[in-house]
């Protein structure tokens, strides 16, 4: 398998197909299409196996409500690994390669706490960050400082790109 740190613009159909096959709704595929069209992706990484895209991770900018910051805080997601490559350690290795390739100060995400916790993500609440007023959502909201102290003084509600809130 080959890690691709700069997935090209012409790979939109491959990304769309992977996301549609690996999520229960079209939300993630539509979200990525909107973010790519608006050129709002900070980074996109792919994982290729024998010429086929089998993994995708997208990053987009987020902000903290009411805070003017020069820190690069990105939202990680969506992340997808083709079902034929799941439960083999491929996703974790892909994520680690992706994290090593980015140039952000901190990351946030809504996701599986056990999976993302393995690579250092912590509850976002530990940094004073929230996603919403919904306790269940906040329980799955996680953050990772890319360098110690990156989120110091950056507490509050995290706001994603508008496309995340559209159907």
PDB file of C-alpha atoms in Angstrom:
ATOM      1  CA  UNK A   1       0.000   0.000   0.000  1.00  0.00           C
ATOM      2  CA  UNK A   2       1.102   3.518  -0.766  1.00  0.00           C
ATOM      3  CA  UNK A   3       0.459   6.612   1.368  1.00  0.00           C
ATOM      4  CA  UNK A   4      -0.346   9.708  -0.727  1.00  0.00           C
ATOM      5  CA  UNK A   5       0.282  12.963   1.191  1.00  0.00           C
ATOM      6  CA  UNK A   6      -1.210  15.158  -1.533  1.00  0.00           C
ATOM      7  CA  UNK A   7      -4.220  13.531  -3.153  1.00  0.00           C
ATOM      8  CA  UNK A   8      -4.907  15.336  -6.417  1.00  0.00           C
ATOM      9  CA  UNK A   9      -7.958  17.299  -7.494  1.00  0.00           C
ATOM     10  CA  UNK A  10      -8.812  14.776 -10.208  1.00  0.00           C
ATOM     11  CA  UNK A  11      -9.317  12.058  -7.565  1.00  0.00           C
ATOM     12  CA  UNK A  12     -12.722  13.461  -6.593  1.00  0.00           C
ATOM     13  CA  UNK A  13     -14.624  10.512  -8.107  1.00  0.00           C
ATOM     14  CA  UNK A  14     -12.395   8.000  -6.267  1.00  0.00           C
ATOM     15  CA  UNK A  15     -12.922   9.808  -2.952  1.00  0.00           C
ATOM     16  CA  UNK A  16     -16.673  10.064  -3.563  1.00  0.00           C
ATOM     17  CA  UNK A  17     -16.942   6.352  -4.338  1.00  0.00           C
ATOM     18  CA  UNK A  18     -14.935   5.340  -1.238  1.00  0.00           C
ATOM     19  CA  UNK A  19     -16.985   7.561   1.086  1.00  0.00           C
ATOM     20  CA  UNK A  20     -20.334   6.436  -0.336  1.00  0.00           C
ATOM     21  CA  UNK A  21     -19.318   2.784   0.080  1.00  0.00           C
ATOM     22  CA  UNK A  22     -18.142   3.172   3.672  1.00  0.00           C
ATOM     23  CA  UNK A  23     -20.683   5.462   5.341  1.00  0.00           C
ATOM     24  CA  UNK A  24     -24.387   4.752   5.870  1.00  0.00           C
ATOM     25  CA  UNK A  25     -25.499   8.055   4.297  1.00  0.00           C
ATOM     26  CA  UNK A  26     -24.243  10.380   1.564  1.00  0.00           C
ATOM     27  CA  UNK A  27     -23.421  13.126   4.077  1.00  0.00           C
ATOM     28  CA  UNK A  28     -19.640  12.566   4.155  1.00  0.00           C
ATOM     29  CA  UNK A  29     -19.330  12.268   0.368  1.00  0.00           C
ATOM     30  CA  UNK A  30     -21.397  15.425  -0.153  1.00  0.00           C
ATOM     31  CA  UNK A  31     -19.446  17.255   2.555  1.00  0.00           C
ATOM     32  CA  UNK A  32     -16.072  16.502   0.979  1.00  0.00           C
ATOM     33  CA  UNK A  33     -17.355  17.498  -2.445  1.00  0.00           C
ATOM     34  CA  UNK A  34     -18.549  20.860  -1.067  1.00  0.00           C
ATOM     35  CA  UNK A  35     -15.304  21.498   0.823  1.00  0.00           C
ATOM     36  CA  UNK A  36     -13.166  20.544  -2.184  1.00  0.00           C
ATOM     37  CA  UNK A  37     -15.246  22.725  -4.532  1.00  0.00           C
ATOM     38  CA  UNK A  38     -14.908  25.685  -2.137  1.00  0.00           C
ATOM     39  CA  UNK A  39     -11.179  24.931  -1.741  1.00  0.00           C
ATOM     40  CA  UNK A  40     -11.589  24.664   2.037  1.00  0.00           C
ATOM     41  CA  UNK A  41      -9.507  21.527   2.611  1.00  0.00           C
ATOM     42  CA  UNK A  42      -6.304  22.125   4.596  1.00  0.00           C
ATOM     43  CA  UNK A  43      -4.923  18.706   3.656  1.00  0.00           C
ATOM     44  CA  UNK A  44      -6.137  15.474   2.090  1.00  0.00           C
ATOM     45  CA  UNK A  45      -4.384  12.144   2.267  1.00  0.00           C
ATOM     46  CA  UNK A  46      -5.021   8.932   0.399  1.00  0.00           C
ATOM     47  CA  UNK A  47      -4.074   5.310   0.763  1.00  0.00           C
ATOM     48  CA  UNK A  48      -3.699   3.320  -2.441  1.00  0.00           C
ATOM     49  CA  UNK A  49      -3.591  -0.433  -2.972  1.00  0.00           C
ATOM     50  CA  UNK A  50      -2.894  -1.766  -6.453  1.00  0.00           C
ATOM     51  CA  UNK A  51      -4.156   1.422  -8.099  1.00  0.00           C
ATOM     52  CA  UNK A  52      -7.344   1.711  -6.044  1.00  0.00           C
ATOM     53  CA  UNK A  53      -8.063   4.307  -3.378  1.00  0.00           C
ATOM     54  CA  UNK A  54      -8.673   2.315  -0.186  1.00  0.00           C
ATOM     55  CA  UNK A  55      -8.253   5.094   2.397  1.00  0.00           C
ATOM     56  CA  UNK A  56      -9.007   8.793   2.688  1.00  0.00           C
ATOM     57  CA  UNK A  57      -8.518  11.429   5.387  1.00  0.00           C
ATOM     58  CA  UNK A  58      -9.572  15.041   4.987  1.00  0.00           C
ATOM     59  CA  UNK A  59      -8.725  18.035   7.165  1.00  0.00           C
ATOM     60  CA  UNK A  60     -10.539  21.386   7.143  1.00  0.00           C
ATOM     61  CA  UNK A  61     -10.162  24.555   9.189  1.00  0.00           C
ATOM     62  CA  UNK A  62     -12.122  25.131  12.382  1.00  0.00           C
ATOM     63  CA  UNK A  63     -12.344  28.116  14.669  1.00  0.00           C
ATOM     64  CA  UNK A  64     -13.206  28.632  18.308  1.00  0.00           C
ATOM     65  CA  UNK A  65     -16.246  30.802  18.796  1.00  0.00           C
ATOM     66  CA  UNK A  66     -15.361  34.300  19.985  1.00  0.00           C
ATOM     67  CA  UNK A  67     -11.608  33.724  19.776  1.00  0.00           C
ATOM     68  CA  UNK A  68      -9.275  35.372  17.278  1.00  0.00           C
ATOM     69  CA  UNK A  69      -6.301  33.037  16.951  1.00  0.00           C
ATOM     70  CA  UNK A  70      -3.425  32.563  14.544  1.00  0.00           C
ATOM     71  CA  UNK A  71      -3.128  28.888  15.504  1.00  0.00           C
ATOM     72  CA  UNK A  72      -3.823  26.342  12.786  1.00  0.00           C
ATOM     73  CA  UNK A  73      -6.604  24.242  14.299  1.00  0.00           C
ATOM     74  CA  UNK A  74      -8.045  21.710  11.889  1.00  0.00           C
ATOM     75  CA  UNK A  75     -10.955  19.313  11.974  1.00  0.00           C
ATOM     76  CA  UNK A  76     -10.005  15.759  11.030  1.00  0.00           C
ATOM     77  CA  UNK A  77     -12.660  14.033   9.007  1.00  0.00           C
ATOM     78  CA  UNK A  78     -14.031  12.305   7.358  1.00  0.00           C
ATOM     79  CA  UNK A  79     -11.721   9.342   7.511  1.00  0.00           C
ATOM     80  CA  UNK A  80     -12.565   6.179   5.617  1.00  0.00           C
ATOM     81  CA  UNK A  81     -10.844   2.867   4.987  1.00  0.00           C
ATOM     82  CA  UNK A  82     -12.373   0.415   2.524  1.00  0.00           C
ATOM     83  CA  UNK A  83     -14.160  -2.408   4.355  1.00  0.00           C
ATOM     84  CA  UNK A  84     -11.877  -5.050   2.781  1.00  0.00           C
ATOM     85  CA  UNK A  85      -8.918  -3.376   4.530  1.00  0.00           C
ATOM     86  CA  UNK A  86     -10.500  -2.821   7.937  1.00  0.00           C
ATOM     87  CA  UNK A  87      -9.679  -4.686  11.156  1.00  0.00           C
ATOM     88  CA  UNK A  88      -6.112  -5.351   9.978  1.00  0.00           C
ATOM     89  CA  UNK A  89      -4.354  -2.335  11.481  1.00  0.00           C
ATOM     90  CA  UNK A  90      -4.434  -0.493   8.146  1.00  0.00           C
ATOM     91  CA  UNK A  91      -6.563   2.390   9.446  1.00  0.00           C
ATOM     92  CA  UNK A  92      -4.351   3.034  12.458  1.00  0.00           C
ATOM     93  CA  UNK A  93      -1.173   2.960  10.375  1.00  0.00           C
ATOM     94  CA  UNK A  94      -2.760   5.226   7.754  1.00  0.00           C
ATOM     95  CA  UNK A  95      -3.841   7.681  10.449  1.00  0.00           C
ATOM     96  CA  UNK A  96      -0.349   7.742  12.003  1.00  0.00           C
ATOM     97  CA  UNK A  97       1.228   8.455   8.593  1.00  0.00           C
ATOM     98  CA  UNK A  98      -1.324  11.186   7.982  1.00  0.00           C
ATOM     99  CA  UNK A  99      -0.711  12.833  11.361  1.00  0.00           C
ATOM    100  CA  UNK A 100       3.049  12.805  10.724  1.00  0.00           C
ATOM    101  CA  UNK A 101       2.520  14.599   7.404  1.00  0.00           C
ATOM    102  CA  UNK A 102       0.344  17.527   8.530  1.00  0.00           C
ATOM    103  CA  UNK A 103       1.426  20.984   9.624  1.00  0.00           C
ATOM    104  CA  UNK A 104      -1.266  21.988  12.082  1.00  0.00           C
ATOM    105  CA  UNK A 105      -1.044  23.184  15.664  1.00  0.00           C
ATOM    106  CA  UNK A 106      -3.985  21.109  16.889  1.00  0.00           C
ATOM    107  CA  UNK A 107      -6.737  18.829  15.620  1.00  0.00           C
ATOM    108  CA  UNK A 108     -10.299  18.123  16.662  1.00  0.00           C
ATOM    109  CA  UNK A 109     -12.760  15.450  15.582  1.00  0.00           C
ATOM    110  CA  UNK A 110     -15.998  13.686  16.345  1.00  0.00           C
ATOM    111  CA  UNK A 111     -15.265   9.978  16.351  1.00  0.00           C
ATOM    112  CA  UNK A 112     -14.676   6.656  18.000  1.00  0.00           C
ATOM    113  CA  UNK A 113     -12.831   7.449  21.212  1.00  0.00           C
ATOM    114  CA  UNK A 114     -11.130   4.053  21.474  1.00  0.00           C
ATOM    115  CA  UNK A 115      -9.711   4.221  17.929  1.00  0.00           C
ATOM    116  CA  UNK A 116      -8.505   7.832  18.008  1.00  0.00           C
ATOM    117  CA  UNK A 117      -7.314   7.562  21.606  1.00  0.00           C
ATOM    118  CA  UNK A 118      -4.671   5.071  20.431  1.00  0.00           C
ATOM    119  CA  UNK A 119      -2.861   7.854  18.545  1.00  0.00           C
ATOM    120  CA  UNK A 120      -3.051  10.448  21.304  1.00  0.00           C
ATOM    121  CA  UNK A 121      -6.430  12.131  20.917  1.00  0.00           C
ATOM    122  CA  UNK A 122      -8.019  13.064  24.254  1.00  0.00           C
ATOM    123  CA  UNK A 123     -11.489  14.225  25.208  1.00  0.00           C
ATOM    124  CA  UNK A 124     -11.785  17.787  23.897  1.00  0.00           C
ATOM    125  CA  UNK A 125     -13.310  18.740  27.234  1.00  0.00           C
ATOM    126  CA  UNK A 126      -9.839  18.210  28.763  1.00  0.00           C
ATOM    127  CA  UNK A 127      -8.816  21.328  26.815  1.00  0.00           C
ATOM    128  CA  UNK A 128     -12.036  23.231  27.554  1.00  0.00           C
ATOM    129  CA  UNK A 129     -13.455  22.595  24.070  1.00  0.00           C
ATOM    130  CA  UNK A 130     -17.005  21.658  23.161  1.00  0.00           C
ATOM    131  CA  UNK A 131     -18.778  20.839  19.919  1.00  0.00           C
ATOM    132  CA  UNK A 132     -22.382  21.452  20.937  1.00  0.00           C
ATOM    133  CA  UNK A 133     -24.809  21.518  23.830  1.00  0.00           C
ATOM    134  CA  UNK A 134     -25.404  17.796  23.286  1.00  0.00           C
ATOM    135  CA  UNK A 135     -23.550  15.765  25.942  1.00  0.00           C
ATOM    136  CA  UNK A 136     -23.582  12.620  23.760  1.00  0.00           C
ATOM    137  CA  UNK A 137     -21.860  14.469  20.912  1.00  0.00           C
ATOM    138  CA  UNK A 138     -19.362  16.084  23.251  1.00  0.00           C
ATOM    139  CA  UNK A 139     -18.504  12.643  24.661  1.00  0.00           C
ATOM    140  CA  UNK A 140     -17.158  11.735  21.184  1.00  0.00           C
ATOM    141  CA  UNK A 141     -15.497  15.090  20.554  1.00  0.00           C
ATOM    142  CA  UNK A 142     -11.731  14.725  20.794  1.00  0.00           C
ATOM    143  CA  UNK A 143      -8.647  16.908  20.413  1.00  0.00           C
ATOM    144  CA  UNK A 144      -4.942  16.447  19.798  1.00  0.00           C
ATOM    145  CA  UNK A 145      -2.228  19.023  20.381  1.00  0.00           C
ATOM    146  CA  UNK A 146       0.425  18.671  17.670  1.00  0.00           C
ATOM    147  CA  UNK A 147       2.838  20.342  20.087  1.00  0.00           C
ATOM    148  CA  UNK A 148       2.530  20.672  23.874  1.00  0.00           C
ATOM    149  CA  UNK A 149       0.497  23.722  24.844  1.00  0.00           C
ATOM    150  CA  UNK A 150      -0.972  24.331  21.374  1.00  0.00           C
ATOM    151  CA  UNK A 151      -4.501  24.619  22.810  1.00  0.00           C
ATOM    152  CA  UNK A 152      -3.549  26.606  25.906  1.00  0.00           C
ATOM    153  CA  UNK A 153      -5.873  29.621  26.128  1.00  0.00           C
ATOM    154  CA  UNK A 154      -8.084  28.225  23.380  1.00  0.00           C
ATOM    155  CA  UNK A 155     -11.166  27.036  25.246  1.00  0.00           C
ATOM    156  CA  UNK A 156     -14.690  27.365  23.884  1.00  0.00           C
ATOM    157  CA  UNK A 157     -17.083  25.998  21.294  1.00  0.00           C
ATOM    158  CA  UNK A 158     -15.442  24.734  18.118  1.00  0.00           C
ATOM    159  CA  UNK A 159     -17.097  25.804  14.887  1.00  0.00           C
ATOM    160  CA  UNK A 160     -16.544  23.859  11.687  1.00  0.00           C
ATOM    161  CA  UNK A 161     -16.955  25.044   8.101  1.00  0.00           C
ATOM    162  CA  UNK A 162     -20.574  25.834   7.204  1.00  0.00           C
ATOM    163  CA  UNK A 163     -20.837  22.710   5.002  1.00  0.00           C
ATOM    164  CA  UNK A 164     -20.675  20.522   8.136  1.00  0.00           C
ATOM    165  CA  UNK A 165     -24.023  21.908   9.264  1.00  0.00           C
ATOM    166  CA  UNK A 166     -25.817  21.528   5.928  1.00  0.00           C
ATOM    167  CA  UNK A 167     -27.790  18.459   4.922  1.00  0.00           C
TER     168      UNK A 167
END
